[in-house]
Each structure stands twice: as structure tokens, then as C-alpha cells.
Short mmCIF file of C-alpha atoms in Angstrom, two decimals:
data_model
loop_
_atom_site.label_atom_id
_atom_site.label_comp_id
_atom_site.label_asym_id
_atom_site.label_seq_id
_atom_site.Cartn_x
_atom_site.Cartn_y
_atom_site.Cartn_z
CA MET A 45 -8.27 11.67 -2.40
CA GLY A 46 -5.47 14.53 -2.13
CA LYS A 47 -3.23 11.79 -0.64
CA ILE A 48 -3.62 9.60 -3.86
CA ILE A 49 -3.06 12.69 -6.16
CA ASP A 50 0.26 13.41 -3.99
CA LYS A 51 1.30 9.77 -4.52
CA ILE A 52 0.67 9.86 -8.35
CA ARG A 53 2.57 13.22 -8.71
CA GLN A 54 5.32 11.43 -6.72
CA VAL A 55 5.59 8.71 -9.32
CA PHE A 56 5.11 10.93 -12.16
CA ASN A 57 8.08 13.09 -11.04
CA LEU A 58 10.10 9.76 -10.57
CA PHE A 59 9.21 8.80 -13.96
CA LEU A 60 10.27 11.85 -15.45
CA LEU A 61 13.51 11.91 -13.63
CA MET A 62 14.30 8.48 -14.99
CA LEU A 63 13.10 9.49 -18.59
CA LEU A 64 15.52 12.31 -18.49
CA ILE A 65 18.40 10.01 -17.40
CA ALA A 66 17.33 7.29 -19.98
CA ALA A 67 17.04 10.03 -22.69
CA ALA A 68 20.59 11.51 -21.95
CA THR A 69 22.13 8.18 -22.03
CA ALA A 70 20.63 7.46 -25.33
CA VAL A 71 21.82 10.70 -26.94
CA PHE A 72 25.27 10.11 -25.34
CA VAL A 73 25.32 6.55 -26.84
CA TRP A 74 24.05 7.91 -30.11
CA PHE A 75 26.86 10.21 -30.61
CA LEU A 76 29.54 7.88 -28.97
CA THR A 77 28.40 5.12 -31.64
CA GLU A 78 29.75 5.29 -35.13
CA PRO A 79 26.77 5.19 -37.51
CA GLU A 80 27.88 1.92 -39.27
CA ALA A 81 28.19 0.17 -35.72
CA ARG A 82 24.47 1.28 -34.59
CA GLY A 83 23.34 -2.31 -35.38
CA THR A 84 21.10 -4.70 -33.53
CA ALA A 85 23.27 -4.48 -30.27
CA PHE A 86 22.86 -0.65 -30.33
CA TRP A 87 19.02 -0.85 -30.61
CA MET A 88 18.83 -3.59 -28.01
CA SER A 89 20.44 -0.95 -25.72
CA MET A 90 17.63 1.41 -26.25
CA GLY A 91 15.02 -1.25 -25.96
CA PHE A 92 16.30 -2.66 -22.59
CA MET A 93 16.47 0.80 -21.22
CA VAL A 94 12.95 1.54 -22.07
CA PHE A 95 11.92 -1.73 -20.51
CA ALA A 96 13.77 -0.86 -17.45
CA LEU A 97 12.07 2.48 -17.29
CA LEU A 98 8.72 1.03 -17.67
CA LEU A 99 9.28 -1.70 -15.12
CA SER A 100 10.84 0.84 -12.68
CA THR A 101 7.66 3.07 -13.02
CA LEU A 102 5.39 0.21 -12.52
CA PHE A 103 6.90 -1.09 -9.27
CA ALA A 104 7.25 2.65 -8.10
CA SER A 105 3.46 3.04 -8.60
CA ARG A 106 2.56 -0.14 -6.77
CA VAL A 107 4.69 0.87 -3.79
CA ALA A 108 3.27 4.44 -3.91
CA LEU A 109 -0.20 3.34 -4.16
CA ARG A 110 -0.24 0.50 -1.57
CA GLY A 111 -0.74 2.24 1.58
CA ASN A 112 -0.65 -0.66 4.14
CA GLY A 113 0.39 1.21 7.19
CA GLY A 114 4.16 0.50 6.61
CA ARG A 115 3.69 -3.30 6.99
CA GLY A 116 5.45 -4.08 3.43
CA VAL A 117 8.17 -1.48 3.71
CA PRO A 118 11.24 -4.04 3.73
CA GLY A 119 9.88 -5.92 0.74
CA HIS A 120 8.91 -2.66 -1.23
CA PHE A 121 12.43 -1.19 -0.55
CA ALA A 122 13.98 -4.51 -1.87
CA GLN A 123 11.88 -4.20 -4.90
CA LEU A 124 12.77 -0.52 -5.46
CA PHE A 125 16.36 -1.24 -4.81
CA LEU A 126 16.32 -4.04 -7.53
CA VAL A 127 14.57 -2.32 -10.12
CA ALA A 128 16.74 0.75 -9.78
CA GLY A 129 19.94 -1.43 -9.89
CA TYR A 130 18.32 -2.99 -13.11
CA PHE A 131 17.72 0.24 -14.56
CA LEU A 132 21.30 1.48 -13.66
CA PHE A 133 22.87 -1.88 -15.16
CA THR A 134 21.02 -1.22 -18.69
CA ILE A 135 22.37 2.25 -18.72
CA ILE A 136 25.97 1.01 -17.81
CA ALA A 137 25.60 -1.82 -20.38
CA ALA A 138 24.62 0.49 -23.20
CA VAL A 139 27.61 2.80 -22.41
CA VAL A 140 30.07 0.02 -22.20
CA ASN A 141 28.76 -1.52 -25.56
CA ALA A 142 29.04 1.90 -27.40
CA ARG A 143 32.66 1.77 -26.34
CA MET A 144 33.34 -1.92 -26.69
CA ASN A 145 31.07 -2.80 -29.76
CA PHE A 146 30.05 -6.22 -28.45
CA SER A 147 28.63 -8.76 -30.88
CA THR A 148 24.81 -9.23 -30.72
CA THR A 149 25.36 -12.53 -29.13
CA VAL A 150 27.77 -11.71 -26.29
CA TYR A 151 25.39 -8.41 -25.61
CA LEU A 152 22.35 -10.36 -25.51
CA LEU A 153 24.15 -12.71 -22.89
CA VAL A 154 25.13 -9.78 -20.83
CA HIS A 155 21.50 -8.84 -20.53
CA VAL A 156 20.38 -12.31 -19.93
CA GLY A 157 22.89 -12.05 -16.88
CA GLY A 158 21.47 -8.96 -15.66
CA LEU A 159 17.77 -10.38 -15.98
CA VAL A 160 18.88 -13.11 -13.88
CA LEU A 161 20.79 -11.13 -11.47
CA PHE A 162 18.15 -8.53 -10.58
CA LEU A 163 14.80 -9.93 -11.94
CA VAL A 164 14.73 -13.22 -10.44
CA PRO A 165 15.03 -11.76 -6.82
CA LEU A 166 12.51 -9.15 -7.84
CA LEU A 167 10.05 -11.65 -8.78
CA LEU A 168 10.80 -13.85 -5.53
CA THR A 169 10.20 -10.84 -3.50
CA ASN A 170 7.02 -10.11 -5.26
CA MET A 171 5.81 -13.58 -4.69
CA ALA A 172 6.48 -12.84 -0.78
CA LEU A 173 4.59 -9.66 -0.96
CA LEU A 174 1.60 -11.16 -2.80
CA LYS A 175 1.48 -13.92 0.02
CA GLN A 176 1.46 -11.23 2.56
CA ASP A 177 -1.27 -9.33 0.46
CA SER A 178 -3.46 -12.52 0.92
CA ALA A 179 -2.90 -12.75 4.72
CA GLU A 180 -3.85 -9.11 4.84
CA ARG A 181 -7.18 -9.67 2.95
CA ARG A 182 -7.96 -12.58 5.21
CA GLU A 183 -7.21 -10.01 8.15
CA GLN A 184 -9.54 -7.31 6.71
CA LYS A 185 -12.19 -9.92 6.16
CA GLN A 186 -12.11 -11.09 9.92
CA GLY A 187 -12.10 -7.23 10.84
CA ARG A 188 -14.93 -6.61 9.24
CA LEU A 189 -16.72 -9.73 10.78
CA ASP A 190 -15.65 -8.34 13.99
CA MET A 191 -16.76 -4.74 13.47
CA ILE A 192 -20.13 -6.20 12.36
CA THR A 193 -20.44 -8.42 15.55
CA ARG A 194 -19.55 -5.44 17.63
CA ALA A 195 -22.12 -3.27 15.88
CA THR A 196 -24.76 -5.84 16.20
CA ARG A 197 -24.00 -6.15 20.09
CA ILE A 198 -24.38 -2.33 20.64
CA LYS A 199 -27.57 -2.30 18.41
CA ASN A 200 -29.08 -5.08 20.53
CA LEU A 201 -27.93 -3.14 23.64
CA ALA A 202 -29.81 -0.01 22.47
CA THR A 203 -32.71 -2.03 21.41
CA ASP A 204 -33.02 -3.41 24.98
CA ALA A 205 -32.37 -0.07 26.53
CA GLU A 206 -35.73 1.12 24.80
CA LEU A 207 -37.58 -0.82 27.32
CA SER A 208 -36.43 1.44 30.32
CA ILE A 209 -34.91 4.62 28.71
CA ALA A 210 -36.73 7.20 26.34
CA LYS A 211 -35.63 6.40 22.81
CA GLU A 212 -34.52 9.89 21.85
CA LYS A 213 -31.82 9.52 24.66
CA LEU A 214 -30.60 6.37 22.82
CA ALA A 215 -29.83 8.06 19.62
CA SER A 216 -25.99 8.04 20.36
CA LEU A 217 -26.11 4.23 20.83
CA PHE A 218 -27.78 3.72 17.53
CA LYS A 219 -25.32 6.07 15.89
CA LEU A 220 -22.34 4.16 17.57
CA SER A 221 -23.68 0.79 16.06
CA GLU A 222 -23.84 2.39 12.55
CA SER A 223 -20.17 3.89 12.99
CA LEU A 224 -18.99 0.62 13.86
CA GLN A 225 -20.65 -1.37 10.99
CA PHE A 226 -19.20 1.09 8.45
CA SER A 227 -15.78 1.72 10.01
CA ASP A 228 -12.64 0.50 7.86
CA PRO A 229 -11.89 -3.15 9.02
CA THR A 230 -8.08 -2.55 8.72
CA PRO A 231 -6.58 -3.40 12.11
CA GLY A 232 -5.31 -0.20 13.78
CA PRO A 233 -2.42 0.19 16.17
CA ARG A 234 -2.90 -2.21 18.89
CA ASP A 235 -3.17 0.19 21.81
CA LEU A 236 -6.09 1.87 20.02
CA GLU A 237 -7.72 -1.32 19.20
CA ASN A 238 -7.32 -2.26 22.97
CA ALA A 239 -8.69 1.01 23.88
CA LEU A 240 -11.73 0.48 21.78
CA ASP A 241 -12.36 -2.89 23.00
CA ASP A 242 -12.18 -1.67 26.54
CA ALA A 243 -14.49 1.09 25.93
CA LEU A 244 -17.18 -1.30 24.15
CA GLU A 245 -16.72 -3.91 26.91
CA ALA A 246 -17.42 -1.16 29.66
CA LEU A 247 -20.48 -0.07 27.57
CA GLU A 248 -21.89 -3.63 27.38
CA LYS A 249 -21.31 -4.30 31.31
CA MET A 250 -23.26 -1.02 31.60
CA GLY A 251 -26.19 -2.46 29.58
CA ASP A 252 -26.16 -5.62 31.82
CA ARG A 253 -27.36 -3.52 34.91
CA LEU A 254 -29.50 -0.94 32.64
CA ASP A 255 -32.30 1.07 34.23
CA ALA A 256 -33.61 4.49 34.21
CA SER A 257 -31.36 5.66 37.00
CA ASN A 258 -28.16 4.92 35.27
CA ALA A 259 -29.05 6.18 31.65
CA GLU A 260 -26.54 9.01 32.05
CA GLU A 261 -23.77 6.64 33.02
CA LEU A 262 -24.69 4.51 29.90
CA LEU A 263 -24.51 7.45 27.63
CA ARG A 264 -21.10 8.65 29.12
CA ALA A 265 -19.76 5.15 28.43
CA CYS A 266 -21.26 5.45 24.73
CA THR A 267 -19.50 8.71 24.47
CA LEU A 268 -16.07 7.24 25.41
CA ALA A 269 -16.54 4.35 23.13
CA GLU A 270 -17.43 6.92 20.26
CA ARG A 271 -14.15 8.77 20.96
CA ALA A 272 -12.26 5.77 21.15
CA LEU A 273 -13.56 4.51 17.67
CA ALA A 274 -13.13 7.96 16.26
CA THR A 275 -9.35 8.01 17.46
CA ARG A 276 -8.79 4.47 16.13
CA ASN A 277 -10.49 5.29 12.68
CA ALA A 278 -8.41 8.50 12.39
CA ALA A 279 -5.27 6.32 12.95
CA VAL A 280 -6.24 3.63 10.32
CA LEU A 281 -6.97 6.55 7.75
CA SER A 282 -3.73 8.25 8.59
CA ALA A 283 -1.69 5.15 7.61
CA LYS A 284 -3.09 4.66 4.20
#
């Protein structure tokens, strides 16, 4: 929750900075433009600056609140670069129009050119990121299925162990099964995922030769698996 609040504050601070720039530009252009020249092109300048401000804030919010462990950084950086470029373009266009006093048609064509130059690549980048988001959702769905499968195997192991080991000694196995079931399905760092797989595999092999004499070894293997899971979950959480 704290991280989300920090990200919202970052977006809000960015919005205030851009609003200050837009307001300063609006005041500058207002006094630079003669009263009789404040026609359609002048108000178009104001409108396009507001549009660019809102667009930049929208994309900055999307990037800040995503939290996908850095997998979409290149695409998000490209988006921020394009919206920042478009915001700067609207400011420069407003100042130049105040000096040159373009006709409404010419000024509209200037902004159409700016929209094509900046927003078409922005839309293409956004489509690519949406495709990546779809792939990540499928990956998360598969991750959830994998976690449930792991949890089921450990639970079955604990149930079988009740035949030869006192039930009170198996609480950690049932707890591990529950922790697996409710863990975040988002894949963690590859080395930590491998460590968890190895720990669970070692635990399951221990269960294949289960009897009262190796109960302590089974519980030690369970402890190692719990630690591997906790480390993996911490890494996933910190990446969000």
C-alpha cells in the first residue's frame, strides 16, 4: 500500500510540474498576443496544451502503477519520451503562433502534423505493450496452476505421512501447502524459482521413502522449502 501511495505522489508531483509549465506558457502567450489576435488559433493553443497535459499524466500514471518487475521498461520509456515530446511540441507551437499569428487552417495543420509525429508511434507502442500484457496474464494464469499443483502434491504428501508420523509433527507440511496455494503466481527471478523447485523436489523425494525414522529429515526438507518459498515471494513482492 505504501508503494502505491508513493507512486501516486510521484505522478501528482509530475502533474503539478507540467501544470506549472503549461500555466506559465499560457500567461506568457496571453501577454505576447495582442487582444485582437486572440482568436481561434490562440484558444486552440490552450486546448492542445491541456490535452497534452492530461495525456502525459495518464501515461505517467499507467507506467508508475504498473509494477511488472521492469519487463516493460523499454516500451514505457518510449511512451514517456513521446508524450513528453508532444507536450513540449504544444508549448513551442503556442509560443511560435503568438509571434507568427498563423491562420486557423495553417495552425490546425501544424497540430495535425504533431499528432501524427508523436501520437501514431505512441499508439503503436501502446498496442505492443497491450500484447505483452496479454502474454503476462497468460503467464500468471499458468503460474497460478503451477502453484496449485505444487500445493496439492505437498498436501498429498502430508496426508500420506499421517500413516507413519504423528499428525502434530506435520503442521509445517500443511502450512507449506497452504502457502504455495496462496502465493503470488507472478514468476520470480529464475534462480529463486529454480531453488524453490529443487527444494520441493527434494521434499517430495523424501516423502517417497517415508517412515518414522526419517521424520526429522522430512521436516528439515520442509523448512528448506519454506525458506525458498519465502525468499521467492519476497523477491516477487519487491518487484511490484
